[in-house]
C-alpha atoms as one frame of an Amber mdcrd trajectory, in Angstrom:
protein
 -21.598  77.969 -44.405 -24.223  77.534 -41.719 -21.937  74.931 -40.212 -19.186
  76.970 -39.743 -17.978  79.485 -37.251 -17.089  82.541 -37.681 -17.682  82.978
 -41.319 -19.555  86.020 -42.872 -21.354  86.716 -46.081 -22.172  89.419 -47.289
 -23.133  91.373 -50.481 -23.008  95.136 -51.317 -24.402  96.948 -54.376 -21.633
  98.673 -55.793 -22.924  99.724 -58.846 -26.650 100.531 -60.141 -27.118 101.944
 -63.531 -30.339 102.155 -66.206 -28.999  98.647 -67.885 -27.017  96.556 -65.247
 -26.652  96.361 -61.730 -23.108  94.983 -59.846 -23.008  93.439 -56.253 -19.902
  92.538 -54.750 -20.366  89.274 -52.738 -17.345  88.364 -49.722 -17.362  85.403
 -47.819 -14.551  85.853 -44.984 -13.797  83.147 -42.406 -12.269  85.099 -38.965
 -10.730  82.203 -38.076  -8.460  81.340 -40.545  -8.471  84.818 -42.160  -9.177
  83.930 -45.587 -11.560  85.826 -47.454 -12.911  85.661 -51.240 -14.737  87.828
 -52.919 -17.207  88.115 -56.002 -18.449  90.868 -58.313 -21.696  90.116 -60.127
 -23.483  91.274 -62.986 -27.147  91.492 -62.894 -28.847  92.515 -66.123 -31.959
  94.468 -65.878 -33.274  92.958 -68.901 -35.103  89.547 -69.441 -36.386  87.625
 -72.438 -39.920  86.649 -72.842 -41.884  84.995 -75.006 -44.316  87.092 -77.232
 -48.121  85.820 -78.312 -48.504  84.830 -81.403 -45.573  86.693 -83.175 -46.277
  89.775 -81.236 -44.358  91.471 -78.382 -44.914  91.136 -74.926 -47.907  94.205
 -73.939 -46.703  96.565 -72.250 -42.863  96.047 -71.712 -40.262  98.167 -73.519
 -38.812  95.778 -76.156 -34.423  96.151 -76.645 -34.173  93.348 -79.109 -35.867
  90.333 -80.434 -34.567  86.514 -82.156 -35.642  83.166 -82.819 -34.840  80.459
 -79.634 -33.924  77.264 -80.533 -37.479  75.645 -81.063 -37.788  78.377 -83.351
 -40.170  80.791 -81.112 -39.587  84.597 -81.681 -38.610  85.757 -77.755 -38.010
  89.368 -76.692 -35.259  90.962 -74.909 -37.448  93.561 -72.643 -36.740  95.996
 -69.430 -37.087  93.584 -66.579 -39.424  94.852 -64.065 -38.273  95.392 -60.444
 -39.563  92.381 -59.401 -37.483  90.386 -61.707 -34.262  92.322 -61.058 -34.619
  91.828 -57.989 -35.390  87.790 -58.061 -32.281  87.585 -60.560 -30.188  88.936
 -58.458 -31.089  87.124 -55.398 -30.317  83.772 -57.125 -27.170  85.224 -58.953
 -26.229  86.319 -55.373 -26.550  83.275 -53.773 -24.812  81.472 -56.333 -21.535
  83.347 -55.761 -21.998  83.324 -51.685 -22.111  79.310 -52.184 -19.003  79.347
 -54.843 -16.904  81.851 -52.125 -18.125  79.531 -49.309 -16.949  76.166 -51.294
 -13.952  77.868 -51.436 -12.975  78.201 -47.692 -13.931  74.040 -47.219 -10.855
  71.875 -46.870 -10.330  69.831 -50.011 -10.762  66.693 -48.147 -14.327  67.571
 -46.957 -15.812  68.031 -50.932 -14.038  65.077 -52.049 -15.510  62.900 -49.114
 -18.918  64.533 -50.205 -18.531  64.198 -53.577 -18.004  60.509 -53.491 -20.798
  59.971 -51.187 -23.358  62.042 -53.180 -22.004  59.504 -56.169 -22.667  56.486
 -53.722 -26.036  56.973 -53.177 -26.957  58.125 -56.954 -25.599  54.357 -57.949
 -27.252  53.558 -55.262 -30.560  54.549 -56.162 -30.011  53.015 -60.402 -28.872
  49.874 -58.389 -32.523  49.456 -56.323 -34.539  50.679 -58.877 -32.931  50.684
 -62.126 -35.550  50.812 -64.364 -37.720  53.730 -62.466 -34.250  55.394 -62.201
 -34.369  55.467 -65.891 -37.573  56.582 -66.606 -36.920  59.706 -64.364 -33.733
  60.382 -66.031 -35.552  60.186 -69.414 -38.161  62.295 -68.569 -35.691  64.829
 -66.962 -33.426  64.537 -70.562 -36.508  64.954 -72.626 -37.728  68.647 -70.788
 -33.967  69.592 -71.976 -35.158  68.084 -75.509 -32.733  65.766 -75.120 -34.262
  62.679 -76.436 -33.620  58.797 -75.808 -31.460  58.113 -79.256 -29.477  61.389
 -78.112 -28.399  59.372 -74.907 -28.197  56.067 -76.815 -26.080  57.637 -79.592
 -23.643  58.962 -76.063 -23.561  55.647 -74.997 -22.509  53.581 -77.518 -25.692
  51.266 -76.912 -29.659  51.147 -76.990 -30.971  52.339 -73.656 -32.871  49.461
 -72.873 -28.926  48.312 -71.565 -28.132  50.981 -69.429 -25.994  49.993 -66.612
 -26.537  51.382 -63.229 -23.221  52.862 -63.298 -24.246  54.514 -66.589 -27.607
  56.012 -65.501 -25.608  57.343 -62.091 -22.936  59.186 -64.689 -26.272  60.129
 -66.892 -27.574  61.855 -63.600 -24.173  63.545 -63.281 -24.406  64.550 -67.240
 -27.636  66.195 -66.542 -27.165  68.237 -63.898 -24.080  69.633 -65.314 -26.402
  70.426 -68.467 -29.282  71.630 -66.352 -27.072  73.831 -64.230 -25.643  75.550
 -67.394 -22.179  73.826 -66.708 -21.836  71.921 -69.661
């Protein structure tokens, strides 16, 4: 978007209640008249972790469970401070997803295959460091190395650099909440 001419974002609060707050993002482009436009939802709640089985101090606690590693979190009132940081990354989000929108197919395909050039690239020059930072970026997702053995087919010690470069792919779409 900062390439381009003529092009405005912008995001207005259209709602703001005790629970949930809704901004409507637009992205127009003047110059070929084309705009899009986003509503999102921003919770005013967050989870946290409590200390040793007990809730957060001093936050109002809506609801509590048991994550996935088996820690008791909290649902709580998010303070302004975290409204306020959730939105700006929800917001953001949506002003890049409008923007992508307005590029000409050709332009994300030609940027798409050269982001995948230079990830194979990089396995090709250095597979084996490659690998350990793909590893270590797997494991803080506890995804471990027989998980991405067992996806493979085939031990890890014989990953290909194509393979690590669609690995890379894998784990961003994972990391980003995509897949």
């Amino acid at each position: 978007l900062q390439l381009f001419r003529n092009v405005q974002a912008t995001s207005t609060t259209v709602y703001d209640g005790p629970d949930i707050r809704i901004i409507k993002v637009t992205v127009i482009d003047f110059e070929n008249n084309i705009s899009f436009d986003q509503e999102v939802n921003v919770p005013k709640t967050t989870e946290k972790k409590g200390w040793k089985g007990k809730p957060p101090e001093g936050r109002e606690v809506i609801s509590q469970r048991i994550n996935s590693p088996g820690d008791q979190t909290y649902l709580v009132t998010a303070t302004d401070d975290e409204v306020i940081l959730k939105q700006a990354a929800m917001v953001s989000k949506a002003m890049r997803t409008c923007g992508q929108r307005l590029l000409p197919r050709d332009v994300i395909e030609e940027a798409i295959a050269q982001i995948r050039a230079t990830t194979l690239d990089k396995a090709r020059k250095d597979p084996d460091g490659e690998k350990k930072v793909l590893l270590d970026a797997f494991a803080a997702l506890s995804i471990l190395p027989s998980d991405i053995a067992a996806l493979v087919g085939h031990s890890i010690d014989r990953l290909t650099p194509a393979e690590i470069a669609g690995l890379r792919d894998t784990y961003r779409s994972i990391k980003s909440g995509d897949a």
